[in-house]
Coordinates of C-alpha atoms in Angstrom, one line a residue:
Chain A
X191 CA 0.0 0.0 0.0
X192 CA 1.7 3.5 -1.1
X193 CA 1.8 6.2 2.3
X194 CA -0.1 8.4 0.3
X195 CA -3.5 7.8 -1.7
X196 CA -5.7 10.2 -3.3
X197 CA -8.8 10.4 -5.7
X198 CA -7.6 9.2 -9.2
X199 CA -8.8 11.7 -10.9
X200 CA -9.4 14.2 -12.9
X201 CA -12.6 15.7 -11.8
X202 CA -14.2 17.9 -14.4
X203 CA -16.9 20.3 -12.6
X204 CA -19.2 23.1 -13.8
X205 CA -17.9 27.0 -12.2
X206 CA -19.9 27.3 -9.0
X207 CA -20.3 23.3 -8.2
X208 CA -18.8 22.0 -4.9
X209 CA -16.1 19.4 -4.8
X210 CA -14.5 17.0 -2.6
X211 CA -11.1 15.4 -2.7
X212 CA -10.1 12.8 -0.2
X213 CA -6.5 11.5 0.5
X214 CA -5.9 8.3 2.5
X215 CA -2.1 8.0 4.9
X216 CA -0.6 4.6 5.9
X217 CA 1.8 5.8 8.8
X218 CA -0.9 6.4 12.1
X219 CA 2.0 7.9 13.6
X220 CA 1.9 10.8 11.1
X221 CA 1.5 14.4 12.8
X222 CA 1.1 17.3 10.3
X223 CA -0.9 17.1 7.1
X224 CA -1.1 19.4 4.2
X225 CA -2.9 20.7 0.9
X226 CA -1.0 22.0 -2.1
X227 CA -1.8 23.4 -5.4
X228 CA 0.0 22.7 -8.2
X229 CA -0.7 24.8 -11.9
X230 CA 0.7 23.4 -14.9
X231 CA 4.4 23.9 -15.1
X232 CA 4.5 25.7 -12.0
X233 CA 5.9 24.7 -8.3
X234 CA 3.7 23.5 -5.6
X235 CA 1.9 26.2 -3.4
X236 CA 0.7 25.5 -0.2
X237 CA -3.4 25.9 0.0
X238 CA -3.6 24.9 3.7
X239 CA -2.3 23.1 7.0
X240 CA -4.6 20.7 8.2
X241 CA -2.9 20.2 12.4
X242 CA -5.6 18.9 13.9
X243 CA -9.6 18.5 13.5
X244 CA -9.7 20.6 10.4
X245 CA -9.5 24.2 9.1
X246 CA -11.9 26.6 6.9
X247 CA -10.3 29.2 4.6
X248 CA -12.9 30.9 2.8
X249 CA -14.4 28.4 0.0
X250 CA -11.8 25.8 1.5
X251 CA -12.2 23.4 4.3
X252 CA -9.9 20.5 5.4
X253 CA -10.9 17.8 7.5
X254 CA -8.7 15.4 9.1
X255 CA -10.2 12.3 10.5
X256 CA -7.3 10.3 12.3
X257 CA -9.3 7.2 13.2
X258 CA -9.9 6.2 9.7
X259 CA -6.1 7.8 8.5
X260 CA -7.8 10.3 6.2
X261 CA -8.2 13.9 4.9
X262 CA -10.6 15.3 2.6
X263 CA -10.3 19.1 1.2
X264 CA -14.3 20.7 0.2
X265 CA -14.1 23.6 -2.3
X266 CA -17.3 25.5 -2.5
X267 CA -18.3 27.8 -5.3
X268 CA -15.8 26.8 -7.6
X269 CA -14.3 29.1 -9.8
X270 CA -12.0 28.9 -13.4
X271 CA -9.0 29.5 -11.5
X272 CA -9.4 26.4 -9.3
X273 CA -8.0 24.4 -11.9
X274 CA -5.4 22.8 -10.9
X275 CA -3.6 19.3 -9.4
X276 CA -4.1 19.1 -5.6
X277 CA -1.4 17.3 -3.5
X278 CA -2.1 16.1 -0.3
X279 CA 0.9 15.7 1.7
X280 CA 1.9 14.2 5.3
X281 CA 4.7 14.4 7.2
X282 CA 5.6 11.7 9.5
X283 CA 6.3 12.2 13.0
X284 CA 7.8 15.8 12.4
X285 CA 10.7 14.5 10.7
X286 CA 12.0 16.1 7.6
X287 CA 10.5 13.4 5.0
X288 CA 7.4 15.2 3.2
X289 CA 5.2 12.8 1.7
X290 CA 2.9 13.5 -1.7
X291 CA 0.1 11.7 -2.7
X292 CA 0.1 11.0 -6.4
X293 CA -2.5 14.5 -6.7
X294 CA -5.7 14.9 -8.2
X295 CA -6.5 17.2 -11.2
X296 CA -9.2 19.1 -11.5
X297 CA -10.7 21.4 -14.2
X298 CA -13.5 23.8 -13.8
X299 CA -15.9 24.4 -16.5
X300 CA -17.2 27.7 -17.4
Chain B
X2 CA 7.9 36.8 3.0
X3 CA 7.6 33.4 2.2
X4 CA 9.9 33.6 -1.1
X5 CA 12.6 30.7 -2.4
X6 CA 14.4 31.8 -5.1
X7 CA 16.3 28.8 -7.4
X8 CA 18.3 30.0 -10.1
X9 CA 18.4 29.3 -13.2
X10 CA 14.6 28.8 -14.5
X11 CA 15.9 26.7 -17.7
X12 CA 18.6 25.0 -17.9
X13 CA 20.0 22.8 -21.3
X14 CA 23.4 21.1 -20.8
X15 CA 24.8 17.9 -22.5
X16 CA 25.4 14.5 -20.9
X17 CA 29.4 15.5 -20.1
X18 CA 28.8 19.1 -19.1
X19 CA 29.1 20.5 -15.2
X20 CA 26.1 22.8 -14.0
X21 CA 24.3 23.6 -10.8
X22 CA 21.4 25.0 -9.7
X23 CA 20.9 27.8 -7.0
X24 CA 18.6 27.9 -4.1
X25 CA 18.2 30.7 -1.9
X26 CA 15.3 31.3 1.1
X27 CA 15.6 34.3 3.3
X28 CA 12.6 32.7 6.0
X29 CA 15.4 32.1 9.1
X30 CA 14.3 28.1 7.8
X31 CA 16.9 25.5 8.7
X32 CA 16.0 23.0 6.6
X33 CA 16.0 23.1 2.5
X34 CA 14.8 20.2 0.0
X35 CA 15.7 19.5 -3.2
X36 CA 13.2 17.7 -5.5
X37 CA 12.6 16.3 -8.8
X38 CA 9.4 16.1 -10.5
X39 CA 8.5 14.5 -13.4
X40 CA 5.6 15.3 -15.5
X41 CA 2.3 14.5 -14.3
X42 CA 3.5 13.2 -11.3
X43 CA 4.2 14.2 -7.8
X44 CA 7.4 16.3 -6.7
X45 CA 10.2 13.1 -5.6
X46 CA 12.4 13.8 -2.9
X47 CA 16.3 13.9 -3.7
X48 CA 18.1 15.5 -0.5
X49 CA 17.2 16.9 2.6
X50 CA 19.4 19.6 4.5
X51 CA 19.4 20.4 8.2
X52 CA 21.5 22.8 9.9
X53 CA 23.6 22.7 6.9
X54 CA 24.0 19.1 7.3
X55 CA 22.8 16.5 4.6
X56 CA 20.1 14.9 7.0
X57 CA 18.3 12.5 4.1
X58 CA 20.1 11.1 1.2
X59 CA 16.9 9.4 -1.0
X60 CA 19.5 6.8 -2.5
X61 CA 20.1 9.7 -5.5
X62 CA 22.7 8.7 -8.3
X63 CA 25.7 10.5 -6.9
X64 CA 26.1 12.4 -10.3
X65 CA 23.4 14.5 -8.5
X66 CA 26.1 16.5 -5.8
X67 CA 24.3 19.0 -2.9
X68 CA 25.7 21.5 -1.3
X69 CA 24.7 23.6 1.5
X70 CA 27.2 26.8 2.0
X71 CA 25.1 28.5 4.5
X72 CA 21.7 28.3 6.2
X73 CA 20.3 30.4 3.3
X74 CA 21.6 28.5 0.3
X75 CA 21.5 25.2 -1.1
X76 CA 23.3 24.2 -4.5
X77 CA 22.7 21.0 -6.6
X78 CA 25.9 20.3 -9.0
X79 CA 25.2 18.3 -11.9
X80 CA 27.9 16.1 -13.4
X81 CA 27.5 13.9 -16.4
X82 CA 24.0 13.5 -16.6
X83 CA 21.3 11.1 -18.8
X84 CA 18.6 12.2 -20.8
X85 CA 16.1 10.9 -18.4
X86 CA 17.5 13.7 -15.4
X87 CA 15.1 15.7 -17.8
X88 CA 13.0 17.2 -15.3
X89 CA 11.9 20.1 -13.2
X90 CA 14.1 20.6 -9.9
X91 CA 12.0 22.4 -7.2
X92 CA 14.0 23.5 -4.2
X93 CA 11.5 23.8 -0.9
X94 CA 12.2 25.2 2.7
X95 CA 10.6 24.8 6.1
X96 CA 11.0 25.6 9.7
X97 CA 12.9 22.7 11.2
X98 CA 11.7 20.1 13.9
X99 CA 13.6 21.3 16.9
X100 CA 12.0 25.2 16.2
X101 CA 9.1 23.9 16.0
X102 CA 9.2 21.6 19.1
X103 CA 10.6 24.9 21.4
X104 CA 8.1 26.3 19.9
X105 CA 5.5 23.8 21.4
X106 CA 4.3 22.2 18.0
X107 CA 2.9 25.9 16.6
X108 CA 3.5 28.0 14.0
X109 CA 4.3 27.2 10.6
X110 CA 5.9 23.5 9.8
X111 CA 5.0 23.9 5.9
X112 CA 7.1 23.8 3.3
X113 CA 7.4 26.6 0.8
X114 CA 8.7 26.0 -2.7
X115 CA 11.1 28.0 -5.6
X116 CA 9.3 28.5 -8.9
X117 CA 12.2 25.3 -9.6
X118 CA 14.2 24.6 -12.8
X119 CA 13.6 23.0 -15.8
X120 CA 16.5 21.2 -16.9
X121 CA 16.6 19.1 -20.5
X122 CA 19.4 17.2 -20.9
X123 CA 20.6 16.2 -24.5

């Protein structure tokens, strides 16, 4: 089983649908977990932390559920300029090994 | 300011050239990545630096050479390489684990990434 498991992919949704992407980690021991945006041809930007329950930012929410290993990221409203690949990644134990999920592309629709 | 710098954005050298590629950070982090990312797929950890110490080695061909002068920096030199090096190189930093312990586990433990390079090799 690979650490890090997301949605295949790619999700194609209409401008203004909602949208959920979930990720799936092996290591229980893992502490810190984290969603990243990547645009075509472009380096990885961090979209949010998740440390512990979850965290809302704006039309983004994270939700970490540690007793069945997973986090999911919601985007509401979605807009053009959400296309993109979203990474999940986890760090283990606070050491300095980063973790990607394979990511999950999406494209909005106008 | 959450800015890395890497230097240069494109990069074409043959398969007996010498090259490297610059990372800079000015975020007080202590530990720098390097990366290399392949298209569609995820960013694959090379090195990791800590303190200015090489702290993860991911088993990387050693014509791939780090180099960390200071705590700002952080060099890859490139000898000799095959056409499928072809990639982009991101260079990432991030607060390391004994900050963030003192700190009692908050603030900021992500990692923030250079625009990287894209390096063809012919």
């Amino acid at each position: 089983r690979k650490e890090v498991e997301q949605d295949p992919g790619p999700f194609n949704v209409p401008e203004g649908a909602t949208v959920a992407f979930n990720c799936t980690y092996s290591n229980s021991a893992s502490q810190s977990f984290f969603w990243y945006r990547q645009d075509c041809r472009k380096e990885p930007k961090l979209l949010m932390s998740v440390y512990s329950s979850g965290n809302e930012d704006g039309r983004f929410t994270a939700q970490l559920n540690r007793a069945s290993q997973y986090i999911s990221l919601l985007i509401r409203d979605s807009k053009l300029s959400d296309s993109a690949t979203y990474l999940c990644v986890v760090n283990p134990n606070y050491g300095q090994n980063f973790v990607f999920g394979p990511g999950t592309r999406l494209s909005v629709l106008p | 300011d959450t800015e890395v710098t890497q230097t240069p954005k494109h990069l074409v050298m043959g398969m007996t050239n010498k090259k490297s590629l610059k990372c800079e950070q000015h975020m007080g982090h202590r530990a720098m990545y390097w990366y290399k990312q392949k298209a569609k797929k995820p960013p694959e950890l090379m090195f990791v630096y800590s303190y200015e110490k090489l702290s993860i080695n991911e088993s990387v061909p050693s014509r791939f050479s780090p180099e960390c002068p200071n705590s700002s920096l952080l060099n890859l030199h490139l000898h000799a390489l095959q056409p499928e090096d072809s990639a982009l190189y991101l260079c990432a930093s991030s607060s390391d684990l004994y900050s963030f312990a003192l700190a009692g586990g908050r603030g900021s433990y992500e990692q923030y990434f250079g625009p990287g390079t894209r390096l063809t090799v012919t």
